[in-house]
Short mmCIF file of C-alpha atoms (C1' of nucleotides) in Angstrom, two decimals:
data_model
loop_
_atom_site.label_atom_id
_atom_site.label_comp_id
_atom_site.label_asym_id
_atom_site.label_seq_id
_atom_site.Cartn_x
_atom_site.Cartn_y
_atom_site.Cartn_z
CA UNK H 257 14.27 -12.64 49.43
CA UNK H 258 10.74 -13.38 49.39
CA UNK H 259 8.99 -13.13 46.59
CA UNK H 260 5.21 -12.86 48.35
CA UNK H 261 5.14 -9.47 49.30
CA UNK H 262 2.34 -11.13 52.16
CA UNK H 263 5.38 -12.81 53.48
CA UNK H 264 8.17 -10.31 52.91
CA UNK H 265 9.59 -9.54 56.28
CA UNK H 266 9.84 -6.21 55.71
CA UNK H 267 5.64 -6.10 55.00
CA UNK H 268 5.62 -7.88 58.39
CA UNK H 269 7.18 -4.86 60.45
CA UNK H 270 5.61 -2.80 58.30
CA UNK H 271 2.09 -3.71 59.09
CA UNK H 272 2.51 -3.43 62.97
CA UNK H 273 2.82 0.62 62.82
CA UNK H 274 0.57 1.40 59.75
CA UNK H 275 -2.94 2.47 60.14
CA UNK H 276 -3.64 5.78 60.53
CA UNK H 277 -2.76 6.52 63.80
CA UNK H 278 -1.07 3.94 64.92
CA UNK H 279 2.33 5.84 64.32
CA UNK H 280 1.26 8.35 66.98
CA UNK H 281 -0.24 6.35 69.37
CA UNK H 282 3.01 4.65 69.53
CA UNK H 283 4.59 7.56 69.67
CA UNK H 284 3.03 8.48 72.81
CA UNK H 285 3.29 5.85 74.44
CA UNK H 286 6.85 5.00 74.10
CA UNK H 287 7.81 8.49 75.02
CA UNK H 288 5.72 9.78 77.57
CA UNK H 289 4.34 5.94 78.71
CA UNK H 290 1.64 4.57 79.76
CA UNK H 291 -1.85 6.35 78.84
CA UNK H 292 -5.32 5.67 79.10
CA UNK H 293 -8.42 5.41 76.78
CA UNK H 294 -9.13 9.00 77.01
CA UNK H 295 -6.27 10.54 77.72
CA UNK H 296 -5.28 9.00 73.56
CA UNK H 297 -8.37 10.54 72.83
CA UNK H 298 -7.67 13.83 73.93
CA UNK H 299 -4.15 13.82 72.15
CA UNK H 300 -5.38 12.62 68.94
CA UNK H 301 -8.55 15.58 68.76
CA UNK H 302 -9.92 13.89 65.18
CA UNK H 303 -9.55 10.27 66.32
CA UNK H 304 -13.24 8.55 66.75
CA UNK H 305 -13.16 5.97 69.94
CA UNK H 306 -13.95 3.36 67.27
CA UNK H 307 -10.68 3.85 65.12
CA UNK H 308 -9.04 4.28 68.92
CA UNK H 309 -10.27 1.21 69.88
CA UNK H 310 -9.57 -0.36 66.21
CA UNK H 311 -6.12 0.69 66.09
CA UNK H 312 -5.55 -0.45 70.03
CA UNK H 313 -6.70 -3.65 69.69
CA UNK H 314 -4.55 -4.69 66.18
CA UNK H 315 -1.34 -3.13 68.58
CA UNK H 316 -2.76 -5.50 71.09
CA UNK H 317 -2.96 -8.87 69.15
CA UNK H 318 0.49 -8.27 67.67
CA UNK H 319 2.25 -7.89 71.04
CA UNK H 320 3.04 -4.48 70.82
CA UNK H 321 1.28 -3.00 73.15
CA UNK H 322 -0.93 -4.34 76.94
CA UNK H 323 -4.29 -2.77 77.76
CA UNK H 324 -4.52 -2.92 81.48
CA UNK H 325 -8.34 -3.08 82.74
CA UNK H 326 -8.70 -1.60 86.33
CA UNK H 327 -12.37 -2.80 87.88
CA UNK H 328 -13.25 0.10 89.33
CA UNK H 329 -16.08 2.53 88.48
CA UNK H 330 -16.01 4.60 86.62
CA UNK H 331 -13.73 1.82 84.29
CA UNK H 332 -10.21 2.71 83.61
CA UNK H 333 -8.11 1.53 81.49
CA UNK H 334 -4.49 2.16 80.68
CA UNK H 335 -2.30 1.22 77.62
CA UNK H 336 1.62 0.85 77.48
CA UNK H 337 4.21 -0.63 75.32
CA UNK H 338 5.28 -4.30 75.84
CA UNK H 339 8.78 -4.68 76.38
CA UNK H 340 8.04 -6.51 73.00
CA UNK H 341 6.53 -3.53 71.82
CA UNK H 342 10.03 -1.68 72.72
CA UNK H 343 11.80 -3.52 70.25
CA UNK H 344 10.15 -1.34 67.42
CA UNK H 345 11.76 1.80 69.01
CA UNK H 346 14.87 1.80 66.85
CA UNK H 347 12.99 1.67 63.98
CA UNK H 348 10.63 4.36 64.49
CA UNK H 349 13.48 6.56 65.98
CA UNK H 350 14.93 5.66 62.40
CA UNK H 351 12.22 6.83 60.36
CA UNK H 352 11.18 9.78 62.63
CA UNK H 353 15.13 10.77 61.70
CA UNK H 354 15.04 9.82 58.16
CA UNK H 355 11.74 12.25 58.05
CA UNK H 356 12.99 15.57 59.49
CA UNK H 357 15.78 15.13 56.81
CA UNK H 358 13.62 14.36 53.99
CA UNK H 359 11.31 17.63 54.28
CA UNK H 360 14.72 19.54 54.32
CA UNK H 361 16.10 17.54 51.00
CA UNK H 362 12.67 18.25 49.20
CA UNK H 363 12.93 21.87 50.64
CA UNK H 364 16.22 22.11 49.27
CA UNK H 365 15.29 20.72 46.14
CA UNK H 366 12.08 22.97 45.39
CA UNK H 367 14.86 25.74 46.08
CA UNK H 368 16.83 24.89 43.44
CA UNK H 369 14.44 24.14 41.05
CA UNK H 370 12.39 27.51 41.77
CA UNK H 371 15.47 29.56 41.16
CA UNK H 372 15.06 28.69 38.14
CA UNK H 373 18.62 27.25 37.46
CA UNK H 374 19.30 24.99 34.56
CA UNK H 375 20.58 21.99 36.14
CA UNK H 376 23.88 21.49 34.62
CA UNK H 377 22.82 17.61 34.53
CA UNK H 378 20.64 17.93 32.13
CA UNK H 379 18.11 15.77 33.46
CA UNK H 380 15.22 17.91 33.79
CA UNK H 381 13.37 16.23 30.79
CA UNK H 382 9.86 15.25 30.81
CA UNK O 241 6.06 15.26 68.69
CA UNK O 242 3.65 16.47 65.93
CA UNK O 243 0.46 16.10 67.28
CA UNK O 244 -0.95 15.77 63.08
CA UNK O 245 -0.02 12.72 61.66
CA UNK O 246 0.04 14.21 58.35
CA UNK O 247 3.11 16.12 59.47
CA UNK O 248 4.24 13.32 61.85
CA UNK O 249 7.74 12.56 60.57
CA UNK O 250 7.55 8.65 60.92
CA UNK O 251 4.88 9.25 59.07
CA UNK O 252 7.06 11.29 56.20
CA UNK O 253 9.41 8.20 56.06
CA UNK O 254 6.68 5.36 56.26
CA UNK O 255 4.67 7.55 53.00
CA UNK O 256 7.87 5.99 51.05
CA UNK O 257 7.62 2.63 51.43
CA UNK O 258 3.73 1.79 51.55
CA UNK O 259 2.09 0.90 49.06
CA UNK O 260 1.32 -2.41 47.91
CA UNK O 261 4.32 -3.46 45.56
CA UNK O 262 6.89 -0.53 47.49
CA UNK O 263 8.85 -2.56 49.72
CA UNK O 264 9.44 -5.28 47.62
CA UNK O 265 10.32 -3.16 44.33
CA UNK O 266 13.02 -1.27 47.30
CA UNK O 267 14.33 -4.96 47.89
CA UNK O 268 14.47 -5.60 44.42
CA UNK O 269 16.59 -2.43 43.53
CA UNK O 270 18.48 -2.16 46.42
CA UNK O 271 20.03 -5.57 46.58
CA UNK O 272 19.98 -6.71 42.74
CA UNK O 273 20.53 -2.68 41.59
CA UNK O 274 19.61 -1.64 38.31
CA UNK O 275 16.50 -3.11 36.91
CA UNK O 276 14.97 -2.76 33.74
CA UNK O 277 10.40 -3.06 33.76
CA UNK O 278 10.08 -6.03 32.25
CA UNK O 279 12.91 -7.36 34.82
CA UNK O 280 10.57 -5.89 37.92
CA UNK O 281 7.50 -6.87 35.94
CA UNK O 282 8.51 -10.60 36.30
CA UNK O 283 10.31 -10.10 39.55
CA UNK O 284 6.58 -9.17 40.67
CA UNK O 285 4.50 -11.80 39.37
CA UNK O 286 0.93 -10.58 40.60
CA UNK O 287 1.64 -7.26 39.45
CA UNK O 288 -0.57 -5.32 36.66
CA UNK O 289 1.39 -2.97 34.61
CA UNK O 290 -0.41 -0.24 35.69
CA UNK O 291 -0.02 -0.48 39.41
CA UNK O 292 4.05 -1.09 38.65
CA UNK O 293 3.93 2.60 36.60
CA UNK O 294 2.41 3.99 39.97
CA UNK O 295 4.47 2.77 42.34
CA UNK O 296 7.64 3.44 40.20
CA UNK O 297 6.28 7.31 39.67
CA UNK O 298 5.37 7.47 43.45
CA UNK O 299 9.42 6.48 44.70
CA UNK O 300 10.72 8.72 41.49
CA UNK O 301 9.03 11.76 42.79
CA UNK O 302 9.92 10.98 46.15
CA UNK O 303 13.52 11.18 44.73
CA UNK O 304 14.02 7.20 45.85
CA UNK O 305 14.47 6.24 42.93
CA UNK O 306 15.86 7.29 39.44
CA UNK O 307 14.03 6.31 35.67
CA UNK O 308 16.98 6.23 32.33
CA UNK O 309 14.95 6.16 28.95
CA UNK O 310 17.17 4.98 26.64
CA UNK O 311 15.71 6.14 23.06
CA UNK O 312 16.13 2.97 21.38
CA UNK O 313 14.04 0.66 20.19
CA UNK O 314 12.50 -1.80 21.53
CA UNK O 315 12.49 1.33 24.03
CA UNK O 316 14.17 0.22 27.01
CA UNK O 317 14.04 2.16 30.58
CA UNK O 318 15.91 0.91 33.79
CA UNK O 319 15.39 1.43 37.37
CA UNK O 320 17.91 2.69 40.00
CA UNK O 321 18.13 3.49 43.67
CA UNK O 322 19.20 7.34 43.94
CA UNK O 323 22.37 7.51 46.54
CA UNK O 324 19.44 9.37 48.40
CA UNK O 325 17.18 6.76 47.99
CA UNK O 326 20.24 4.32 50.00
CA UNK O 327 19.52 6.36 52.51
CA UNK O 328 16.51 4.35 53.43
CA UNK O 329 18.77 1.03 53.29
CA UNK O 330 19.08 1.11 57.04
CA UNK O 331 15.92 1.42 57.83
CA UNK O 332 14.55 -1.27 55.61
CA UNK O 333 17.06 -3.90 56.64
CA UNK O 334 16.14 -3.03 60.19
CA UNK O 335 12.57 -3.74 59.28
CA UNK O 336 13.24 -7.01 58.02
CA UNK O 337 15.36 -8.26 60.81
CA UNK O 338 12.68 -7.14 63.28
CA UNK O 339 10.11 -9.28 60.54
CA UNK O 340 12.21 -12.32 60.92
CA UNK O 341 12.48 -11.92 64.90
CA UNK O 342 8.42 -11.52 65.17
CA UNK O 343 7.58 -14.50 63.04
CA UNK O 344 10.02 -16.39 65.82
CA UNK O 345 7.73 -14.66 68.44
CA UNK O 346 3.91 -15.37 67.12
CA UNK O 347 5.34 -18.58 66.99
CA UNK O 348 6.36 -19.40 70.44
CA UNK O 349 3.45 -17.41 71.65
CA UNK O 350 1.03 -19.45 69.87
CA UNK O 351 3.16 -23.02 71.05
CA UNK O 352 3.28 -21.50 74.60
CA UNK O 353 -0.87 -21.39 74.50
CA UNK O 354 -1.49 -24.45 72.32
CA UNK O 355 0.35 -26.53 75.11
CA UNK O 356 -2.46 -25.23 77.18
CA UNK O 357 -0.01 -24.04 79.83
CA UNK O 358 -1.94 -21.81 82.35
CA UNK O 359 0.34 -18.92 82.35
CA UNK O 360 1.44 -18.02 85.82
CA UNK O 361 1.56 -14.07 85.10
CA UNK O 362 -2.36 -14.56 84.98
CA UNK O 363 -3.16 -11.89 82.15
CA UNK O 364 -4.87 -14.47 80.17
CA UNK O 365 -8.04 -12.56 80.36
CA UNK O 366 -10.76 -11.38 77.78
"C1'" DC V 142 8.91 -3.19 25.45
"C1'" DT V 143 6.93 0.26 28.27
"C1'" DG V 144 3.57 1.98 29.27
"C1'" DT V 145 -2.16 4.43 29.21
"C1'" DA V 146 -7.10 4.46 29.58
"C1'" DT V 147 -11.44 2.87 31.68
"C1'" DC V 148 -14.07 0.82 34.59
"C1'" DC V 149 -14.86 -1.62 38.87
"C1'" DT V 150 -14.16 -3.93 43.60
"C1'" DC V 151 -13.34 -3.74 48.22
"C1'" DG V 152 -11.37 -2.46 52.61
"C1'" DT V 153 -9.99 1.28 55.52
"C1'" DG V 154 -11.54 4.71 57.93
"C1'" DG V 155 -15.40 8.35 59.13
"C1'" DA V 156 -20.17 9.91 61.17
"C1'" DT V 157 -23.40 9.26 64.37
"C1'" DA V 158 -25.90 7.22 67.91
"C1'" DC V 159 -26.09 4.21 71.67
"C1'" DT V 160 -24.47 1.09 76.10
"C1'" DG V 161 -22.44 -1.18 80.48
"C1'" DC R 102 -15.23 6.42 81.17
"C1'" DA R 103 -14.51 3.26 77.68
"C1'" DG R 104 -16.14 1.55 74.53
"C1'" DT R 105 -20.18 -0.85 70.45
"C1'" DA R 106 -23.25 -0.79 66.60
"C1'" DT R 107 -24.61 0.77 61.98
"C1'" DC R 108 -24.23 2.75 58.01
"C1'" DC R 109 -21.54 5.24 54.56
"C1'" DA R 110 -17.73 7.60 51.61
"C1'" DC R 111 -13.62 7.38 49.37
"C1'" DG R 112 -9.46 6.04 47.33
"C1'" DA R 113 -6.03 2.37 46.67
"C1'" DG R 114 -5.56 -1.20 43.95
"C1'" DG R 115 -7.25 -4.80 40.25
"C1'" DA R 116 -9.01 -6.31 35.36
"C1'" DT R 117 -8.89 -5.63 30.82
"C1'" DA R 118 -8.00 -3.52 26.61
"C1'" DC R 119 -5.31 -0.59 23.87
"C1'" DA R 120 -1.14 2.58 22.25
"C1'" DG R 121 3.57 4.49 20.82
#
DNA sequence: CTGTATCCTCGTGGATACTG
DNA sequence: CAGTATCCACGAGGATACAG
């Protein structure tokens, strides 16, 4: 294992999808494909074009994603995964999983705990 | 999809594991098991006490993890994943196989353009 | 040994205005 | 349309000292 959490491998996946809002722009574009500048914009309402731009261009230099620059005027430009980018899909299926089930555990757990049960384990303590 | 990334459920899961000192205190616990503070504390070498307390409170709440006290003294306390906790194993080791595989990446990529090798797909731009 | 308490730094992200 | 440029706020994390 490595010690360095800068080169733990796990701090190396993890810093291609955090950020804001690069979850969701990934998100979009690996289900519903390609998009373009504005089209982001409009999805994510509070997003400013300079985090859009921010959080495009870090997807960008790891691989993850291709901005496609049309010369035409007015400019377009359209963003997609990488088949690189793909790779990451198991993972964030994983975690978009291991979500839904954790807001029903802490739902279920708030439940209990409101009810106002002594838990026979005896661990409440603090 | 959730269209607020506060309720984003990748988002949910990824809230677990970032943090500065997170991932590697999960590697820690999950493939060593029990561990006692002073065993993390100099597992973690650049870590302050303090930041070690808030990261361990932060995966407790979450229900990752689970704190003993044993009233003795010298007080001793020991770390432990919760069985629900495991249930982030998965996803973790899937996070640092994809790691691994993108150092292997970056690295070609950067020997493919250091060779000065015009690519042929012509995308070189910018 | 297992933490708290205080104070401080710095980077991420936000607001706003402007440009090719 | 697709961005830049500037300036700013805030909170995560660090340094250091102290406590039960």
């Amino acid at each position: 294992m490595q010690k360095n959490p800068e080169q733990c491998q796990v701090v190396v996946a993890l810093d291609m999808i955090v950020g804001k809002w690069k979850p969701m722009i990934l998100l979009y574009l690996m289900n519903e494909g390609t998009k373009r500048f504005s089209e982001l914009k409009r999805l994510l309402p509070d997003i400013t074009p300079r985090m859009l731009t921010l959080q495009l261009r870090e997807l960008e230099a790891h691989d993850i994603i291709e901005r496609k620059v049309y010369p035409e005027v007015p400019p377009r430009v359209e963003y997609s995964m990488t088949e690189y980018g793909r790779t990451l899909e198991p993972i964030l299926e994983a975690m978009h999983e291991w979500g839904k089930a954790h807001l029903e555990h802490m739902k279920a757990k708030h439940a209990r705990q409101s009810e106002g049960v002594a838990d026979p384990s005896g661990k409440s303590g603090r």
